Amino acid sequence: MFRSKGFTLAFALLSILILALLAILIYLVFGKGDQALKDGYDAIVHEQQPQTDPPVSDSEEQTEPDSEAEPSTEPSEEPTEPTINSAEDYTLRPLYSYQPHHYPVAGENIPERGLLTITRSGDNGEGLVFHKKPAFDHESTPGNQIIYSGTFNITDKVYIIDNNRPYVMYHTEDDYYVTGSKTYVSYEIANSPTVTPSINKVTSYGMNENEGIMVTVYYEDGNNVAFTIFDTSGGGQVPVLANVIAQYQPNGSALFEYHNKDGKDYGGVLNFESINDEDSFSTYRIQMIFDSPIEVGGNIRSDFVLHNN
């Protein structure tokens, strides 16, 4: 079958056109035209989509605070202990050990040399606990030891608070704390005390008076006095100034410090006076003087005198 020359020419031109289109397609897909094709497509899509804010990177992404997040290690602006400027500290109390103070306070070691001897090895011979810390913790607490007998060099004493009252513990030269109870130990101070101690001073004062005040002296050893002032005006015994440690002066006065309700620290004086009157049932009376009046017994008092009858 024979074709005309016109048909042959048209077929040749169509073949050339197909080859040209194929070359352009290959260039667009595999050559530099690929990027141009993509850029053109992105431009068309960008014009068709509404404008929005740029995406936020991971480091800039804002999230809600995590309630389970760990606390910051940066120092907090809030104090961890009460201070004299905090509203809740406008109370009548002794000074804390971390506050500046001139006289001893409960919970701190008071330098004092002496010898301690075990006189009774527990209630049933079970021995005495020598504590690694100034506390009556359990005998099995790590570091504690059970000792049955012996004499020990003492370097310090400390008044600890247990059951809302002070107890004395002695600190040994080899860094243990042991009870100062005379039931179990005897203690001999190395140097003469500031004043002559008297067991008769260790009692309560004001129980039979109408002041609405009672002072209980827990310890007195010629160097220090540990006491609490109670308000008894309501019929009970409410601690007002609890577990104060006073220090004797050579003149016989015992000085102490306290924090009053105005948020400031002040000094006080405790004086013992022996009573030799045959008609009196008292052996001592105490006088207490406060640089800043305290509220006790239903009144504001700057001083008072109580007897131990």
PDB file of N, CA and C in Angstrom, residues 195-279:
ATOM      1  N   VAL A 195      28.168  30.648 140.205  1.00  0.00           N
ATOM      2  CA  VAL A 195      27.598  30.810 141.551  1.00  0.00           C
ATOM      3  C   VAL A 195      27.417  29.419 142.144  1.00  0.00           C
ATOM      4  N   THR A 196      27.194  29.372 143.422  1.00  0.00           N
ATOM      5  CA  THR A 196      26.987  28.076 144.087  1.00  0.00           C
ATOM      6  C   THR A 196      25.613  27.523 143.715  1.00  0.00           C
ATOM      7  N   PRO A 197      25.555  26.344 143.122  1.00  0.00           N
ATOM      8  CA  PRO A 197      24.240  25.786 142.739  1.00  0.00           C
ATOM      9  C   PRO A 197      23.462  25.327 143.963  1.00  0.00           C
ATOM     10  N   SER A 198      22.130  25.258 143.809  1.00  0.00           N
ATOM     11  CA  SER A 198      21.261  24.786 144.889  1.00  0.00           C
ATOM     12  C   SER A 198      20.121  23.984 144.309  1.00  0.00           C
ATOM     13  N   ILE A 199      19.953  22.774 144.784  1.00  0.00           N
ATOM     14  CA  ILE A 199      18.864  21.926 144.320  1.00  0.00           C
ATOM     15  C   ILE A 199      17.519  22.515 144.683  1.00  0.00           C
ATOM     16  N   ASN A 200      17.470  23.339 145.719  1.00  0.00           N
ATOM     17  CA  ASN A 200      16.198  23.928 146.149  1.00  0.00           C
ATOM     18  C   ASN A 200      15.654  24.950 145.156  1.00  0.00           C
ATOM     19  N   LYS A 201      16.490  25.417 144.248  1.00  0.00           N
ATOM     20  CA  LYS A 201      16.016  26.370 143.235  1.00  0.00           C
ATOM     21  C   LYS A 201      15.208  25.668 142.142  1.00  0.00           C
ATOM     22  N   VAL A 202      15.402  24.368 142.003  1.00  0.00           N
ATOM     23  CA  VAL A 202      14.744  23.616 140.928  1.00  0.00           C
ATOM     24  C   VAL A 202      13.357  23.219 141.404  1.00  0.00           C
ATOM     25  N   THR A 203      12.375  24.075 141.126  1.00  0.00           N
ATOM     26  CA  THR A 203      10.999  23.865 141.561  1.00  0.00           C
ATOM     27  C   THR A 203      10.104  24.844 140.807  1.00  0.00           C
ATOM     28  N   SER A 204       8.839  24.930 141.203  1.00  0.00           N
ATOM     29  CA  SER A 204       7.898  25.873 140.595  1.00  0.00           C
ATOM     30  C   SER A 204       7.630  27.022 141.554  1.00  0.00           C
ATOM     31  N   TYR A 205       7.433  28.205 140.996  1.00  0.00           N
ATOM     32  CA  TYR A 205       7.212  29.425 141.773  1.00  0.00           C
ATOM     33  C   TYR A 205       5.869  30.041 141.378  1.00  0.00           C
ATOM     34  N   GLY A 206       5.124  30.509 142.401  1.00  0.00           N
ATOM     35  CA  GLY A 206       3.871  31.212 142.147  1.00  0.00           C
ATOM     36  C   GLY A 206       2.641  30.339 142.113  1.00  0.00           C
ATOM     37  N   MET A 207       2.749  29.069 142.470  1.00  0.00           N
ATOM     38  CA  MET A 207       1.601  28.162 142.389  1.00  0.00           C
ATOM     39  C   MET A 207       0.491  28.558 143.358  1.00  0.00           C
ATOM     40  N   ASN A 208       0.842  29.139 144.489  1.00  0.00           N
ATOM     41  CA  ASN A 208      -0.153  29.490 145.504  1.00  0.00           C
ATOM     42  C   ASN A 208      -0.333  31.000 145.640  1.00  0.00           C
ATOM     43  N   GLU A 209      -0.031  31.721 144.599  1.00  0.00           N
ATOM     44  CA  GLU A 209      -0.184  33.175 144.614  1.00  0.00           C
ATOM     45  C   GLU A 209      -1.251  33.587 143.612  1.00  0.00           C
ATOM     46  N   ASN A 210      -1.669  34.827 143.686  1.00  0.00           N
ATOM     47  CA  ASN A 210      -2.772  35.323 142.851  1.00  0.00           C
ATOM     48  C   ASN A 210      -2.293  36.153 141.667  1.00  0.00           C
ATOM     49  N   GLU A 211      -1.080  35.889 141.224  1.00  0.00           N
ATOM     50  CA  GLU A 211      -0.525  36.663 140.107  1.00  0.00           C
ATOM     51  C   GLU A 211      -1.003  36.141 138.749  1.00  0.00           C
ATOM     52  N   GLY A 212      -1.495  34.909 138.706  1.00  0.00           N
ATOM     53  CA  GLY A 212      -1.844  34.307 137.416  1.00  0.00           C
ATOM     54  C   GLY A 212      -0.613  33.901 136.629  1.00  0.00           C
ATOM     55  N   ILE A 213       0.523  33.758 137.334  1.00  0.00           N
ATOM     56  CA  ILE A 213       1.805  33.433 136.700  1.00  0.00           C
ATOM     57  C   ILE A 213       2.468  32.315 137.496  1.00  0.00           C
ATOM     58  N   MET A 214       3.106  31.404 136.776  1.00  0.00           N
ATOM     59  CA  MET A 214       3.914  30.373 137.413  1.00  0.00           C
ATOM     60  C   MET A 214       5.210  30.227 136.618  1.00  0.00           C
ATOM     61  N   VAL A 215       6.318  30.106 137.318  1.00  0.00           N
ATOM     62  CA  VAL A 215       7.615  29.862 136.681  1.00  0.00           C
ATOM     63  C   VAL A 215       8.143  28.528 137.184  1.00  0.00           C
ATOM     64  N   THR A 216       8.465  27.640 136.263  1.00  0.00           N
ATOM     65  CA  THR A 216       9.048  26.353 136.616  1.00  0.00           C
ATOM     66  C   THR A 216      10.513  26.337 136.207  1.00  0.00           C
ATOM     67  N   VAL A 217      11.399  26.096 137.180  1.00  0.00           N
ATOM     68  CA  VAL A 217      12.833  25.958 136.917  1.00  0.00           C
ATOM     69  C   VAL A 217      13.140  24.475 136.779  1.00  0.00           C
ATOM     70  N   TYR A 218      13.658  24.074 135.597  1.00  0.00           N
ATOM     71  CA  TYR A 218      13.929  22.666 135.323  1.00  0.00           C
ATOM     72  C   TYR A 218      15.359  22.271 135.686  1.00  0.00           C
ATOM     73  N   TYR A 219      16.291  23.176 135.441  1.00  0.00           N
ATOM     74  CA  TYR A 219      17.699  22.889 135.715  1.00  0.00           C
ATOM     75  C   TYR A 219      18.369  24.146 136.247  1.00  0.00           C
ATOM     76  N   GLU A 220      19.301  23.928 137.176  1.00  0.00           N
ATOM     77  CA  GLU A 220      20.122  25.018 137.718  1.00  0.00           C
ATOM     78  C   GLU A 220      21.413  24.387 138.196  1.00  0.00           C
ATOM     79  N   ASP A 221      22.542  24.801 137.611  1.00  0.00           N
ATOM     80  CA  ASP A 221      23.813  24.154 137.956  1.00  0.00           C
ATOM     81  C   ASP A 221      24.906  25.146 138.344  1.00  0.00           C
ATOM     82  N   GLY A 222      24.534  26.385 138.624  1.00  0.00           N
ATOM     83  CA  GLY A 222      25.517  27.387 138.985  1.00  0.00           C
ATOM     84  C   GLY A 222      26.076  28.146 137.802  1.00  0.00           C
ATOM     85  N   ASN A 223      25.878  27.635 136.591  1.00  0.00           N
ATOM     86  CA  ASN A 223      26.284  28.337 135.363  1.00  0.00           C
ATOM     87  C   ASN A 223      25.074  28.770 134.544  1.00  0.00           C
ATOM     88  N   ASN A 224      24.055  27.914 134.506  1.00  0.00           N
ATOM     89  CA  ASN A 224      22.875  28.185 133.692  1.00  0.00           C
ATOM     90  C   ASN A 224      21.603  27.805 134.436  1.00  0.00           C
ATOM     91  N   VAL A 225      20.499  28.415 134.006  1.00  0.00           N
ATOM     92  CA  VAL A 225      19.166  28.116 134.527  1.00  0.00           C
ATOM     93  C   VAL A 225      18.243  27.876 133.334  1.00  0.00           C
ATOM     94  N   ALA A 226      17.510  26.784 133.350  1.00  0.00           N
ATOM     95  CA  ALA A 226      16.531  26.496 132.301  1.00  0.00           C
ATOM     96  C   ALA A 226      15.133  26.581 132.908  1.00  0.00           C
ATOM     97  N   PHE A 227      14.253  27.410 132.307  1.00  0.00           N
ATOM     98  CA  PHE A 227      12.943  27.642 132.921  1.00  0.00           C
ATOM     99  C   PHE A 227      11.876  27.932 131.864  1.00  0.00           C
ATOM    100  N   THR A 228      10.608  27.873 132.309  1.00  0.00           N
ATOM    101  CA  THR A 228       9.450  28.240 131.486  1.00  0.00           C
ATOM    102  C   THR A 228       8.509  29.091 132.322  1.00  0.00           C
ATOM    103  N   ILE A 229       7.938  30.131 131.699  1.00  0.00           N
ATOM    104  CA  ILE A 229       6.927  30.975 132.335  1.00  0.00           C
ATOM    105  C   ILE A 229       5.556  30.543 131.832  1.00  0.00           C
ATOM    106  N   PHE A 230       4.630  30.266 132.765  1.00  0.00           N
ATOM    107  CA  PHE A 230       3.276  29.844 132.429  1.00  0.00           C
ATOM    108  C   PHE A 230       2.276  30.924 132.819  1.00  0.00           C
ATOM    109  N   ASP A 231       1.196  30.985 132.057  1.00  0.00           N
ATOM    110  CA  ASP A 231       0.038  31.807 132.416  1.00  0.00           C
ATOM    111  C   ASP A 231      -0.990  30.885 133.061  1.00  0.00           C
ATOM    112  N   THR A 232      -1.339  31.177 134.312  1.00  0.00           N
ATOM    113  CA  THR A 232      -2.301  30.346 135.040  1.00  0.00           C
ATOM    114  C   THR A 232      -3.592  31.089 135.339  1.00  0.00           C
ATOM    115  N   SER A 233      -3.796  32.252 134.713  1.00  0.00           N
ATOM    116  CA  SER A 233      -4.973  33.078 135.012  1.00  0.00           C
ATOM    117  C   SER A 233      -6.262  32.417 134.568  1.00  0.00           C
ATOM    118  N   GLY A 234      -6.192  31.496 133.615  1.00  0.00           N
ATOM    119  CA  GLY A 234      -7.394  30.823 133.133  1.00  0.00           C
ATOM    120  C   GLY A 234      -7.675  29.513 133.826  1.00  0.00           C
ATOM    121  N   GLY A 235      -6.897  29.181 134.836  1.00  0.00           N
ATOM    122  CA  GLY A 235      -7.107  27.937 135.559  1.00  0.00           C
ATOM    123  C   GLY A 235      -6.179  26.819 135.153  1.00  0.00           C
ATOM    124  N   GLY A 236      -5.586  26.920 133.959  1.00  0.00           N
ATOM    125  CA  GLY A 236      -4.635  25.906 133.508  1.00  0.00           C
ATOM    126  C   GLY A 236      -3.216  26.437 133.572  1.00  0.00           C
ATOM    127  N   GLN A 237      -2.322  25.752 132.905  1.00  0.00           N
ATOM    128  CA  GLN A 237      -0.926  26.164 132.820  1.00  0.00           C
ATOM    129  C   GLN A 237      -0.555  26.287 131.343  1.00  0.00           C
ATOM    130  N   VAL A 238      -0.602  27.515 130.836  1.00  0.00           N
ATOM    131  CA  VAL A 238      -0.342  27.780 129.424  1.00  0.00           C
ATOM    132  C   VAL A 238       1.063  28.351 129.280  1.00  0.00           C
ATOM    133  N   PRO A 239       1.959  27.671 128.562  1.00  0.00           N
ATOM    134  CA  PRO A 239       3.314  28.219 128.387  1.00  0.00           C
ATOM    135  C   PRO A 239       3.269  29.560 127.649  1.00  0.00           C
ATOM    136  N   VAL A 240       3.950  30.537 128.205  1.00  0.00           N
ATOM    137  CA  VAL A 240       4.020  31.863 127.599  1.00  0.00           C
ATOM    138  C   VAL A 240       5.413  32.132 127.041  1.00  0.00           C
ATOM    139  N   LEU A 241       6.413  31.830 127.832  1.00  0.00           N
ATOM    140  CA  LEU A 241       7.812  31.966 127.408  1.00  0.00           C
ATOM    141  C   LEU A 241       8.495  30.663 127.804  1.00  0.00           C
ATOM    142  N   ALA A 242       8.632  29.767 126.844  1.00  0.00           N
ATOM    143  CA  ALA A 242       8.970  28.378 127.163  1.00  0.00           C
ATOM    144  C   ALA A 242      10.426  28.043 126.885  1.00  0.00           C
ATOM    145  N   ASN A 243      11.010  27.278 127.804  1.00  0.00           N
ATOM    146  CA  ASN A 243      12.326  26.664 127.620  1.00  0.00           C
ATOM    147  C   ASN A 243      13.423  27.694 127.355  1.00  0.00           C
ATOM    148  N   VAL A 244      13.489  28.649 128.231  1.00  0.00           N
ATOM    149  CA  VAL A 244      14.499  29.704 128.155  1.00  0.00           C
ATOM    150  C   VAL A 244      15.746  29.243 128.906  1.00  0.00           C
ATOM    151  N   ILE A 245      16.913  29.589 128.381  1.00  0.00           N
ATOM    152  CA  ILE A 245      18.178  29.294 129.045  1.00  0.00           C
ATOM    153  C   ILE A 245      18.807  30.622 129.470  1.00  0.00           C
ATOM    154  N   ALA A 246      19.032  30.780 130.779  1.00  0.00           N
ATOM    155  CA  ALA A 246      19.662  31.988 131.315  1.00  0.00           C
ATOM    156  C   ALA A 246      21.086  31.659 131.754  1.00  0.00           C
ATOM    157  N   GLN A 247      21.929  32.665 131.742  1.00  0.00           N
ATOM    158  CA  GLN A 247      23.337  32.482 132.114  1.00  0.00           C
ATOM    159  C   GLN A 247      23.669  33.346 133.317  1.00  0.00           C
ATOM    160  N   TYR A 248      24.236  32.703 134.342  1.00  0.00           N
ATOM    161  CA  TYR A 248      24.596  33.422 135.557  1.00  0.00           C
ATOM    162  C   TYR A 248      25.729  34.423 135.305  1.00  0.00           C
ATOM    163  N   GLN A 249      25.645  35.533 136.033  1.00  0.00           N
ATOM    164  CA  GLN A 249      26.717  36.514 136.093  1.00  0.00           C
ATOM    165  C   GLN A 249      27.362  36.435 137.481  1.00  0.00           C
ATOM    166  N   PRO A 250      28.591  36.940 137.634  1.00  0.00           N
ATOM    167  CA  PRO A 250      29.250  36.861 138.951  1.00  0.00           C
ATOM    168  C   PRO A 250      28.451  37.499 140.085  1.00  0.00           C
ATOM    169  N   ASN A 251      27.579  38.469 139.776  1.00  0.00           N
ATOM    170  CA  ASN A 251      26.777  39.108 140.831  1.00  0.00           C
ATOM    171  C   ASN A 251      25.568  38.271 141.245  1.00  0.00           C
ATOM    172  N   GLY A 252      25.366  37.107 140.620  1.00  0.00           N
ATOM    173  CA  GLY A 252      24.271  36.216 140.991  1.00  0.00           C
ATOM    174  C   GLY A 252      23.040  36.324 140.111  1.00  0.00           C
ATOM    175  N   SER A 253      22.967  37.356 139.261  1.00  0.00           N
ATOM    176  CA  SER A 253      21.832  37.487 138.333  1.00  0.00           C
ATOM    177  C   SER A 253      22.020  36.546 137.150  1.00  0.00           C
ATOM    178  N   ALA A 254      20.926  36.024 136.645  1.00  0.00           N
ATOM    179  CA  ALA A 254      20.952  35.175 135.453  1.00  0.00           C
ATOM    180  C   ALA A 254      20.298  35.934 134.304  1.00  0.00           C
ATOM    181  N   LEU A 255      21.041  36.141 133.227  1.00  0.00           N
ATOM    182  CA  LEU A 255      20.565  36.943 132.095  1.00  0.00           C
ATOM    183  C   LEU A 255      20.096  36.031 130.964  1.00  0.00           C
ATOM    184  N   PHE A 256      19.057  36.489 130.257  1.00  0.00           N
ATOM    185  CA  PHE A 256      18.517  35.741 129.132  1.00  0.00           C
ATOM    186  C   PHE A 256      17.996  36.709 128.081  1.00  0.00           C
ATOM    187  N   GLU A 257      17.608  36.163 126.956  1.00  0.00           N
ATOM    188  CA  GLU A 257      17.057  36.966 125.855  1.00  0.00           C
ATOM    189  C   GLU A 257      15.728  36.369 125.406  1.00  0.00           C
ATOM    190  N   TYR A 258      14.877  37.208 124.823  1.00  0.00           N
ATOM    191  CA  TYR A 258      13.579  36.741 124.331  1.00  0.00           C
ATOM    192  C   TYR A 258      13.128  37.631 123.186  1.00  0.00           C
ATOM    193  N   HIS A 259      12.177  37.119 122.447  1.00  0.00           N
ATOM    194  CA  HIS A 259      11.586  37.813 121.303  1.00  0.00           C
ATOM    195  C   HIS A 259      10.167  38.204 121.688  1.00  0.00           C
ATOM    196  N   ASN A 260       9.842  39.497 121.608  1.00  0.00           N
ATOM    197  CA  ASN A 260       8.531  39.956 122.062  1.00  0.00           C
ATOM    198  C   ASN A 260       7.561  40.127 120.904  1.00  0.00           C
ATOM    199  N   LYS A 261       6.338  40.470 121.228  1.00  0.00           N
ATOM    200  CA  LYS A 261       5.271  40.541 120.228  1.00  0.00           C
ATOM    201  C   LYS A 261       5.410  41.716 119.273  1.00  0.00           C
ATOM    202  N   ASP A 262       6.339  42.624 119.541  1.00  0.00           N
ATOM    203  CA  ASP A 262       6.576  43.718 118.599  1.00  0.00           C
ATOM    204  C   ASP A 262       7.572  43.330 117.518  1.00  0.00           C
ATOM    205  N   GLY A 263       8.028  42.056 117.530  1.00  0.00           N
ATOM    206  CA  GLY A 263       8.948  41.573 116.510  1.00  0.00           C
ATOM    207  C   GLY A 263      10.398  41.875 116.794  1.00  0.00           C
ATOM    208  N   LYS A 264      10.735  42.316 118.013  1.00  0.00           N
ATOM    209  CA  LYS A 264      12.110  42.665 118.353  1.00  0.00           C
ATOM    210  C   LYS A 264      12.621  41.803 119.505  1.00  0.00           C
ATOM    211  N   ASP A 265      13.939  41.760 119.638  1.00  0.00           N
ATOM    212  CA  ASP A 265      14.583  40.966 120.678  1.00  0.00           C
ATOM    213  C   ASP A 265      14.996  41.841 121.853  1.00  0.00           C
ATOM    214  N   TYR A 266      14.865  41.267 123.052  1.00  0.00           N
ATOM    215  CA  TYR A 266      15.165  42.028 124.270  1.00  0.00           C
ATOM    216  C   TYR A 266      15.882  41.122 125.262  1.00  0.00           C
ATOM    217  N   GLY A 267      16.364  41.755 126.341  1.00  0.00           N
ATOM    218  CA  GLY A 267      17.016  41.034 127.416  1.00  0.00           C
ATOM    219  C   GLY A 267      16.163  41.005 128.663  1.00  0.00           C
ATOM    220  N   GLY A 268      16.416  40.002 129.511  1.00  0.00           N
ATOM    221  CA  GLY A 268      15.707  39.871 130.773  1.00  0.00           C
ATOM    222  C   GLY A 268      16.651  39.421 131.870  1.00  0.00           C
ATOM    223  N   VAL A 269      16.186  39.544 133.098  1.00  0.00           N
ATOM    224  CA  VAL A 269      16.997  39.179 134.264  1.00  0.00           C
ATOM    225  C   VAL A 269      16.172  38.294 135.184  1.00  0.00           C
ATOM    226  N   LEU A 270      16.796  37.229 135.683  1.00  0.00           N
ATOM    227  CA  LEU A 270      16.191  36.368 136.693  1.00  0.00           C
ATOM    228  C   LEU A 270      17.078  36.429 137.931  1.00  0.00           C
ATOM    229  N   ASN A 271      16.480  36.794 139.054  1.00  0.00           N
ATOM    230  CA  ASN A 271      17.199  36.853 140.326  1.00  0.00           C
ATOM    231  C   ASN A 271      16.591  35.875 141.323  1.00  0.00           C
ATOM    232  N   PHE A 272      17.430  35.107 141.988  1.00  0.00           N
ATOM    233  CA  PHE A 272      17.000  34.256 143.094  1.00  0.00           C
ATOM    234  C   PHE A 272      17.349  34.962 144.404  1.00  0.00           C
ATOM    235  N   GLU A 273      16.449  34.844 145.375  1.00  0.00           N
ATOM    236  CA  GLU A 273      16.721  35.374 146.701  1.00  0.00           C
ATOM    237  C   GLU A 273      16.361  34.318 147.739  1.00  0.00           C
ATOM    238  N   SER A 274      17.329  33.993 148.563  1.00  0.00           N
ATOM    239  CA  SER A 274      17.094  33.003 149.608  1.00  0.00           C
ATOM    240  C   SER A 274      16.260  33.610 150.727  1.00  0.00           C
ATOM    241  N   ILE A 275      15.303  32.826 151.254  1.00  0.00           N
ATOM    242  CA  ILE A 275      14.427  33.293 152.335  1.00  0.00           C
ATOM    243  C   ILE A 275      14.776  32.530 153.604  1.00  0.00           C
ATOM    244  N   ASN A 276      15.190  33.271 154.627  1.00  0.00           N
ATOM    245  CA  ASN A 276      15.576  32.653 155.895  1.00  0.00           C
ATOM    246  C   ASN A 276      14.549  32.893 156.992  1.00  0.00           C
ATOM    247  N   ASP A 277      13.393  33.424 156.624  1.00  0.00           N
ATOM    248  CA  ASP A 277      12.348  33.723 157.601  1.00  0.00           C
ATOM    249  C   ASP A 277      11.745  32.417 158.124  1.00  0.00           C
ATOM    250  N   GLU A 278      11.768  32.200 159.405  1.00  0.00           N
ATOM    251  CA  GLU A 278      11.235  30.971 160.001  1.00  0.00           C
ATOM    252  C   GLU A 278       9.732  30.852 159.813  1.00  0.00           C
ATOM    253  N   ASP A 279       9.055  31.987 159.630  1.00  0.00           N
ATOM    254  CA  ASP A 279       7.605  31.968 159.475  1.00  0.00           C
ATOM    255  C   ASP A 279       7.169  31.719 158.030  1.00  0.00           C
TER     256      ASP A 279
END
